Every structure is written in structure tokens, then in C-alpha cells.
XYZ file of C-alpha atoms in Angstrom:
486
model
C 15.089 -5.305 -62.049
C 17.606 -6.324 -59.400
C 15.702 -4.353 -56.752
C 12.533 -6.030 -57.895
C 14.144 -9.430 -57.389
C 15.346 -8.770 -53.846
C 12.319 -10.417 -52.291
C 12.039 -13.264 -54.796
C 12.727 -16.876 -53.901
C 16.239 -18.231 -54.186
C 15.610 -20.562 -57.209
C 13.849 -17.783 -59.116
C 16.621 -15.312 -58.380
C 19.383 -17.750 -59.449
C 17.474 -18.679 -62.604
C 17.058 -15.020 -63.472
C 20.783 -14.426 -62.925
C 21.694 -17.376 -65.206
C 19.353 -16.175 -67.965
C 20.746 -12.669 -67.669
C 24.317 -13.960 -67.994
C 23.332 -15.960 -71.088
C 21.572 -12.953 -72.621
C 24.594 -10.701 -72.101
C 26.924 -13.363 -73.563
C 24.620 -13.717 -76.595
C 24.573 -9.977 -77.171
C 28.351 -9.799 -76.791
C 28.729 -12.644 -79.306
C 26.179 -11.568 -81.895
C 26.643 -7.819 -81.933
C 29.508 -7.102 -84.271
C 30.878 -3.879 -82.810
C 34.247 -2.966 -81.453
C 32.633 -2.601 -78.041
C 32.830 -5.059 -75.098
C 29.581 -5.647 -73.208
C 31.409 -7.201 -70.253
C 30.379 -4.359 -67.936
C 26.779 -5.660 -68.112
C 27.797 -8.718 -66.097
C 27.659 -6.471 -63.012
C 23.885 -6.933 -62.914
C 23.730 -10.745 -62.648
C 26.590 -10.677 -60.141
C 24.661 -8.179 -58.029
C 21.551 -10.316 -58.329
C 23.430 -13.407 -57.138
C 25.010 -11.423 -54.289
C 21.656 -10.173 -53.045
C 20.400 -13.762 -52.914
C 23.346 -14.879 -50.812
C 21.818 -14.050 -47.410
C 18.267 -15.258 -47.886
C 16.662 -17.362 -45.129
C 15.960 -20.182 -47.615
C 19.679 -20.873 -47.889
C 22.724 -18.679 -48.313
C 25.239 -18.873 -51.145
C 28.779 -18.966 -49.819
C 31.137 -16.186 -50.828
C 33.181 -18.475 -53.074
C 30.128 -19.040 -55.271
C 29.850 -15.284 -55.779
C 33.523 -15.250 -56.740
C 32.906 -18.212 -59.085
C 30.043 -16.337 -60.746
C 32.351 -13.346 -61.224
C 35.013 -15.657 -62.711
C 32.521 -17.156 -65.204
C 31.381 -13.679 -66.226
C 35.035 -12.631 -66.662
C 35.720 -15.719 -68.803
C 32.667 -15.066 -71.012
C 33.656 -11.448 -71.363
C 37.121 -12.472 -72.527
C 35.809 -15.150 -74.931
C 33.395 -12.805 -76.686
C 35.731 -9.830 -76.627
C 35.805 -8.371 -80.196
C 39.523 -7.682 -79.903
C 42.198 -10.291 -80.477
C 43.598 -12.037 -77.409
C 47.009 -10.800 -76.346
C 48.373 -12.141 -73.099
C 50.150 -8.972 -72.122
C 47.012 -6.928 -72.636
C 44.175 -9.376 -71.955
C 45.499 -10.810 -68.674
C 45.640 -7.497 -66.776
C 42.278 -6.602 -68.294
C 40.738 -9.881 -67.133
C 42.197 -9.445 -63.644
C 40.696 -5.958 -63.485
C 37.293 -7.210 -64.705
C 37.287 -10.127 -62.237
C 38.317 -7.871 -59.370
C 35.601 -5.391 -60.247
C 32.880 -8.018 -60.579
C 33.903 -10.015 -57.494
C 34.448 -6.876 -55.388
C 31.107 -5.458 -56.430
C 29.357 -8.742 -55.706
C 30.962 -9.193 -52.287
C 30.258 -5.573 -51.420
C 26.602 -6.030 -52.401
C 26.575 -9.252 -50.359
C 27.782 -7.454 -47.223
C 25.442 -4.529 -47.796
C 22.522 -6.931 -48.214
C 23.443 -8.826 -45.041
C 23.866 -5.598 -43.088
C 20.573 -4.261 -44.355
C 18.797 -7.504 -43.488
C 20.309 -7.544 -39.965
C 19.289 -3.939 -39.434
C 15.782 -4.730 -40.656
C 15.511 -7.724 -38.350
C 16.931 -5.735 -35.427
C 14.480 -2.937 -36.130
C 11.588 -5.380 -36.215
C 12.781 -7.013 -32.982
C 13.133 -3.624 -31.314
C 9.659 -2.656 -32.520
C 8.224 -5.913 -31.169
C 10.005 -5.405 -27.848
C 8.864 -1.786 -27.704
C 5.280 -2.821 -28.448
C 5.443 -5.547 -25.800
C 6.966 -3.076 -23.338
C 4.262 -0.506 -24.083
C 1.594 -3.156 -23.610
C 3.151 -4.283 -20.316
C 3.450 -0.671 -19.147
C -0.174 0.009 -20.077
C -1.306 -3.098 -18.210
C 0.836 -2.189 -15.201
C -0.400 1.402 -15.264
C -4.002 0.198 -15.459
C -3.371 -2.242 -12.600
C -1.810 0.483 -10.448
C -4.435 3.096 -11.237
C -7.336 0.690 -10.667
C -5.853 -0.732 -7.454
C -7.980 -0.111 -4.344
C -4.747 0.348 -2.372
C -2.905 3.664 -2.500
C 0.405 3.409 -4.401
C 2.951 6.227 -4.402
C 6.550 6.646 -5.514
C 8.871 9.343 -4.241
C 12.441 10.539 -4.542
C 15.123 10.877 -1.903
C 13.759 14.340 -1.026
C 10.470 12.625 0.003
C 8.530 14.477 -2.701
C 5.814 12.401 -4.349
C 6.640 11.612 -7.969
C 3.571 9.622 -8.859
C 0.375 8.535 -7.114
C -2.613 6.525 -8.257
C -6.279 7.429 -7.888
C -6.625 5.497 -4.619
C -3.802 7.572 -3.088
C -5.583 10.809 -3.975
C -8.798 9.495 -2.416
C -6.985 8.258 0.697
C -5.250 11.569 1.321
C -8.310 13.656 0.407
C -6.720 15.369 -2.596
C -8.137 16.053 -6.082
C -6.827 13.892 -8.903
C -3.305 14.850 -9.981
C -2.676 17.193 -7.035
C -0.261 14.973 -5.069
C 2.693 15.338 -7.425
C 5.493 17.396 -5.865
C 4.069 17.260 -2.326
C 6.041 15.853 0.588
C 5.008 12.436 1.869
C 5.915 13.608 5.383
C 2.641 15.533 5.550
C 0.566 12.396 4.979
C 2.701 9.464 6.239
C 5.382 10.966 8.517
C 6.977 7.567 9.173
C 7.911 7.208 5.477
C 9.897 10.426 5.710
C 12.255 8.696 8.155
C 13.064 5.703 5.933
C 16.766 5.736 4.873
C 17.136 5.809 1.087
C 19.740 4.062 -1.035
C 23.031 5.867 -0.500
C 22.092 6.847 3.041
C 21.972 3.186 4.013
C 24.052 0.309 2.571
C 20.984 -1.890 2.142
C 17.627 -1.662 0.417
C 14.434 -1.870 2.462
C 11.564 -4.176 1.555
C 9.299 -4.369 4.552
C 5.998 -3.271 6.056
C 4.870 -1.221 9.022
C 1.752 0.088 10.720
C 1.716 3.791 11.489
C -0.455 6.890 11.668
C -1.458 8.773 8.535
C -3.131 12.124 8.057
C -5.406 13.382 5.305
C -5.215 16.810 3.743
C -7.980 18.221 5.965
C -6.415 16.844 9.165
C -8.228 13.542 9.741
C -5.991 10.853 11.193
C -6.154 7.231 10.089
C -4.309 4.009 10.789
C -2.181 2.920 7.816
C -0.659 -0.415 6.859
C 2.346 0.512 4.697
C 4.290 -1.890 2.461
C 7.345 -0.159 1.001
C 10.681 -0.759 -0.690
C 13.644 1.376 -1.749
C 15.435 0.972 -5.075
C 18.035 2.714 -7.222
C 17.469 4.343 -10.645
C 19.578 6.415 -13.017
C 17.890 9.500 -11.567
C 18.756 8.554 -7.981
C 17.213 6.669 -5.073
C 13.483 5.989 -5.096
C 10.922 4.654 -2.636
C 7.688 2.902 -3.611
C 4.938 2.412 -1.047
C 1.588 0.641 -1.001
C -0.692 2.132 1.666
C -3.903 0.594 3.006
C -6.322 2.359 5.347
C -6.600 0.061 8.374
C -8.936 2.327 10.360
C -11.916 0.059 9.777
C -9.857 -2.892 10.956
C -8.971 -1.003 14.129
C -12.596 -0.021 14.682
C -13.781 -3.589 14.214
C -11.084 -4.895 16.533
C -11.893 -2.442 19.289
C -15.632 -2.913 18.863
C -15.120 -6.667 19.083
C -13.041 -6.191 22.222
C -15.763 -4.060 23.753
C -18.376 -6.663 22.865
C -16.173 -9.355 24.386
C -15.852 -7.285 27.522
C -19.599 -6.902 27.746
C -20.054 -10.635 27.164
C -17.695 -11.311 30.065
C -19.657 -8.919 32.222
C -22.857 -10.845 31.479
C -21.185 -13.993 32.772
C -20.223 -12.112 35.917
C -23.760 -10.814 36.323
C -25.137 -14.317 36.037
C -22.788 -15.594 38.753
C -23.564 -12.703 41.087
C -27.301 -13.025 40.491
C -27.127 -16.719 41.354
C -25.444 -15.975 44.673
C -27.911 -13.201 45.424
C -30.836 -15.532 44.752
C -29.381 -18.166 47.086
C -28.908 -15.628 49.872
C -32.381 -14.206 49.371
C -33.867 -17.702 49.524
C -32.064 -18.375 52.787
C -33.307 -15.053 54.203
C -36.882 -15.946 53.278
C -36.666 -19.326 55.091
C -35.175 -17.767 58.244
C -37.759 -15.019 58.168
C -40.519 -17.610 58.163
C -38.931 -19.379 61.146
C -38.798 -16.124 63.104
C -42.397 -15.364 62.346
C -43.522 -18.729 63.587
C -41.321 -18.590 66.701
C -42.437 -15.171 67.847
C -39.198 -14.542 69.673
C -36.303 -12.538 68.217
C -34.002 -11.797 71.044
C -31.129 -14.261 71.170
C -32.548 -16.261 68.342
C -29.864 -18.002 66.289
C -31.854 -17.638 63.123
C -32.087 -13.907 63.674
C -28.336 -13.738 64.100
C -27.887 -15.798 60.913
C -30.194 -13.378 59.146
C -27.876 -10.531 60.063
C -24.865 -12.448 58.785
C -26.603 -13.202 55.513
C -27.560 -9.559 55.063
C -23.923 -8.612 55.629
C -22.857 -11.203 53.067
C -25.341 -9.788 50.579
C -23.903 -6.300 51.055
C -20.406 -7.625 50.459
C -21.478 -9.308 47.220
C -23.168 -6.122 46.017
C -20.056 -4.030 46.755
C -17.450 -6.356 45.204
C -14.906 -4.559 42.967
C -13.653 -6.179 39.798
C -9.899 -6.612 39.661
C -7.696 -7.395 36.712
C -5.403 -10.353 36.764
C -1.799 -9.323 37.269
C -0.814 -11.784 34.580
C -2.978 -10.041 31.966
C -2.061 -6.511 32.942
C 0.168 -4.523 30.583
C 0.539 -1.496 32.817
C 3.462 0.766 32.019
C 4.372 4.180 30.682
C 2.308 4.678 27.517
C 2.095 7.445 24.934
C -1.260 9.065 25.669
C -1.320 10.964 22.367
C -1.146 7.733 20.359
C -3.989 6.265 22.420
C -6.115 9.351 21.762
C -5.302 9.095 18.051
C -6.619 5.524 18.091
C -9.762 6.782 19.837
C -10.140 9.472 17.203
C -9.889 6.939 14.379
C -12.589 4.777 15.951
C -14.874 7.544 17.202
C -15.141 10.136 14.435
C -16.812 8.015 11.714
C -19.657 7.115 14.078
C -20.031 10.717 15.182
C -20.149 11.888 11.572
C -22.998 9.472 10.876
C -24.884 10.814 13.926
C -24.181 14.520 13.130
C -22.175 14.918 16.331
C -19.390 17.499 16.436
C -16.219 16.291 18.131
C -13.905 18.877 19.690
C -10.346 17.802 20.543
C -8.319 19.884 22.974
C -5.060 17.978 23.263
C -1.669 19.632 23.840
C 1.146 19.048 21.364
C 3.216 17.428 24.120
C 2.171 15.118 26.921
C 4.211 13.042 29.352
C 3.867 9.269 29.400
C 1.286 8.015 31.903
C 0.805 4.786 33.865
C -1.899 2.764 32.121
C -2.686 -0.250 30.015
C -3.209 1.137 26.534
C -5.880 -1.341 25.506
C -7.855 -1.010 28.737
C -7.657 2.794 28.664
C -8.938 2.810 25.092
C -11.840 0.586 26.167
C -12.706 3.008 28.986
C -12.654 5.989 26.607
C -14.801 4.092 24.106
C -17.330 3.259 26.810
C -17.591 6.903 27.908
C -17.951 8.211 24.355
C -20.486 5.521 23.463
C -22.564 6.601 26.461
C -22.315 10.198 25.199
C -23.463 9.174 21.719
C -26.547 7.487 23.163
C -27.269 10.505 25.384
C -27.058 12.859 22.370
C -29.447 10.856 20.192
C -32.373 13.217 20.869
C -30.404 16.349 21.811
C -30.614 19.545 19.772
C -26.967 20.563 20.229
C -24.821 17.478 19.619
C -21.249 17.905 20.732
C -18.583 15.800 22.447
C -15.495 17.517 23.808
C -12.340 15.600 24.724
C -9.733 17.699 26.510
C -6.479 16.891 28.274
C -4.737 18.859 31.029
C -1.611 18.037 32.986
C -0.021 18.852 36.298
C 3.357 17.937 37.704
C 2.232 14.458 38.770
C -0.988 13.670 36.860
C -2.747 13.977 33.523
C -6.526 14.423 33.333
C -8.679 13.380 30.395
C -12.113 14.989 30.386
C -14.963 13.634 28.231
C -17.906 16.052 28.135
C -21.073 15.953 26.064
C -23.871 18.475 25.564
C -26.607 16.003 26.503
C -29.201 16.266 29.281
C -26.772 15.095 31.956
C -27.307 12.626 34.792
C -30.021 13.401 37.374
C -29.099 10.957 40.142
C -25.363 10.418 40.630
C -25.314 8.778 44.057
C -24.954 5.200 42.792
C -23.489 6.083 39.401
C -20.629 3.605 39.553
C -22.626 0.740 41.079
C -23.492 -2.248 38.873
C -26.988 -3.053 37.594
C -28.049 0.565 37.111
C -31.689 0.973 36.163
C -32.172 1.976 32.533
C -28.580 1.234 31.582
C -27.602 -0.495 28.347
C -26.759 -4.225 28.437
C -25.931 -5.273 32.022
C -25.319 -1.805 33.427
C -21.693 -2.616 34.204
C -20.026 -0.131 31.802
C -19.050 2.559 34.314
C -18.475 -0.031 37.038
C -15.933 -1.877 34.888
C -14.415 1.336 33.549
C -13.619 2.652 37.021
C -12.246 -0.760 38.005
C -9.886 -0.658 35.006
C -8.725 2.890 35.696
C -8.105 2.136 39.361
C -6.097 -0.946 38.397
C -3.410 1.295 36.901
C -3.242 3.862 39.706
C -5.862 6.191 38.268
C -9.344 7.367 39.063
C -12.557 7.842 37.104
C -15.051 10.366 38.443
C -18.115 12.302 37.381
C -18.006 16.105 37.493
C -21.539 17.445 38.187
C -20.347 21.078 38.075
C -20.003 20.990 34.289
C -23.064 21.431 32.100
C -24.214 18.291 30.310
C -22.370 15.148 31.342
C -18.666 15.222 32.141
C -16.360 12.394 33.235
C -12.733 12.847 34.231
C -10.004 10.199 34.030
C -7.015 11.001 36.200
C -3.786 9.141 35.413
C -0.436 9.237 37.157
C 2.580 10.493 35.219
C 5.097 7.732 34.531
C 8.741 7.855 35.667
C 11.087 10.477 34.304
C 13.158 7.897 32.451
C 10.562 7.802 29.684
C 10.897 10.692 27.261
C 8.101 12.916 26.069
C 6.623 12.130 22.694
C 5.598 14.924 20.379
C 2.174 14.724 18.841
C 0.490 16.556 16.013
C -2.870 17.344 17.592
C -3.852 20.957 17.925
C -7.141 22.315 19.175
C -9.622 21.999 16.367
C -13.210 21.030 15.749
C -14.516 18.325 13.460
C -18.108 19.041 12.450
C -20.025 16.334 10.641
C -23.147 17.060 8.609
C -25.100 14.708 6.450
């Protein structure tokens, strides 16, 4: 009955305890046996004690003791034996101690049980909330379009989302236990907690590599942190190759737009000179005399001026030039990132023959990349109708120079006499691509030339090796072929 009353309301529980005390007192009074029913008062005392910690209002401990005292008094009043102070007093003390001790013990047990129940419920709520937050976070990470990886201090990948597997060209679940150095080498050089006194929370742009060898430009946001299992590094990786391609394509378009402005200015001057020549020619025809004629002499000067305009070389502004010792391998990696997707769409095989080590060369990295893009774009257009579609990019070095050769398997160039002159017939846009490219290469002590001895179409860029104070930079390119097929 007491257990059944544990969840009752406080008034109902106290009323039940009072009725129970009255019932026991009535039985003890009316039953005429030499037996004391005082032990039954344990039950109402326990019932009162279990009510003492209810949320509706707690009974203080002294009220439990008072209930035990009342029960002891009733037990003594209705005791069938005669009252003797020497016997009854110790007996009453023992009964009171037993009832009060039992009640207070039940009170503490009830409070402890209630606290444990509340703590258990709170822990369950917290665990459920934590599980829900973890599920939401896991869903957010797994559905993120950006690659997210975590790794230990040994640079082995602990966890990676679906985007990371797609980025690195791996099947789902295959990245666990692999070294991040294979895919993002720069992350393998980040000091972990313990190796460095500070945590890192920063970003960088570096080169990444997929499982099958393709290189891409990566924007990496990473941070290091400490766990009970040791130092950890979390990284968010975004493929920025498309951004690089768009930037370089926009730069090339801007360059071509500038060349159109130049063409317009040159054409205007040419038209003025030609108009002047036509007027002088008419004067000579009407005069009938050429020898010593001033107009005839002016005609010669104008023709000379026209030749000078046609043979003008473009020069870069020294203020805009960023010529210095550059890492050629990094520039070729940028070219590879931009070039290969377009070649794959056009079913063109790209063969790279680049040594693992190359010295720094004198060049402006951006301008050199523009020259290489112009040459490869010309090759793509030449291979549009070719049966065998292949572009080969090879690099050789001597003691003082490095040569970059761009060769395609197209039909080649029939007439090469005026190849690097502007306004070539049949050329794309303004026909200034090769003209500008050679001007750029010459501006940083190099040369661009066509090699007719090689089958197809082959252009060679010769660059001077930079000073010996700049160290060599190791690259990861080996000779391999990328074949694209739709």
C-alpha cells in the first residue's frame, strides 16, 4: 500500500497516513489480547516519510519525528500491560527511536531515489539532445559540398565526408587510414598541438592531387585542436580550379580586348598615311615629273613611316612587370589545372614531360602562363578536325636556359615567314596572339620561336635561368599521359 501511495498527492498521502494511525490505535484499543500492535505504526511513518520530498511541498524532518512521537504515545496508551516507569520508559524510547529512525531513513532513501531519477532523466535528455545535435552535425558535414577531413598527428585521415571522397577520386569510405600528404602535401607540414605552442586556425591556397594523379588548386581552411586521444587537425577543402580557370580566361580575354584597342589605333594611323599617299600620288600623276619632286620625296618618307608602324614591337611597362626568378613547375601545374578539363571535353590527349627538378627562371609568372595558354589554345583549335588529337608539353634544361616545347599533332603551319607579325590572315580575333606572346617572352629575356623540323606544330619558349641564389624547388610531375575519352 505504501508503494502504491508513493506517487499520490501530498494531501491524499497525509490523509491516508492519519487514517492508518487511527485504525492501528483502534485495533490496539479494542483487541483484548496481551499483544502490542505498536509495530504497525511503522507503515504510517514510512508513508509520511515518503511524502516528505514531494515537489508539491516537503515535510520537514521534525514533522516526521513528531509523527513517530505520536505513534509512540498511542502505542504506550493502548499497551495492554500496566504502565511501569522503569519498564515503559526504555520501551518507549526504543519504539520512538525505531519509528523515527525508520522514517528518517525512508526519507533519505526517497530523496536519494528521487534525485537519482531526476539525474537519470536529465542525463537522458542531454544524451538525446547530444545525439540529435551529432546527427544534425553529421548530416551537415556529410551533405556539405566542401570536402571536410579530420586527421591525427601522424597525418592519417580519421574521417572524411562524401565530398572529400569525390574530390580526391576515392570510393566512399576508402580514405580512412590514408595519409593526407598524398592529397594535400601542404597539410602534412602543419605543426600539431605539442609540436607548436599555439593552435592554428587559418587558411591557405595550395596544390592538391587526386588519387589518379590529377592536380587541382585547393583553398584549405584548417585548425588544430587537442583531444584526449591526442592532437587533431580538421580541414575544409574547396576545389578552386574552376576559379583559377575563370580568372586566367578572363585575363586572356582582357588581353585580347586590349589588343583590339591597339589594332584600332594602328589601323587609324595606317588609314591616315594611306590617305596622304593617295593625295601625293595624284599630284605626281598630274605633274608628270618625278625627279626632284618634293611630293615624291614625301611619298618615300610616308612609306618608311608606314613600315615603321607595321613593325612596331609591343613593350610592357616596367612598372607593371613582375619579372624575377619563378618556380616553373608551379606555373606548369597552373597550366595543367586550366588546360586539362578543356582537353578532356575535346578528346585531346595531353602528354606532360616535365623533370622532377627545374631551376628557377627569369619570367613574369602571369605573363608566362598567358603565353602558354595562347599556344595551347591555338593547338586546341588546330586539332578540332584532326584524327590524332594530342598535345605534348615537354621541358628541357641546359646550364643557362630552360626550354618549354608545346607540340600538337595537327596539320602544322604552311607559311611561317610572317608568323609573328600582327594581323595574320585567318587568325582568331585580331591575329595578335603570337605577336603579343613573343613580345611578352622577350620582355623577360626569353625567346619564342617556331620549330618547323618537328611534325605537326611546335613552338619553343626559351627562358634564362635565374641567379644561383634561388634554390631549386622539387616538383611531383613525372612523365605520364592523360587520355580523355567521352
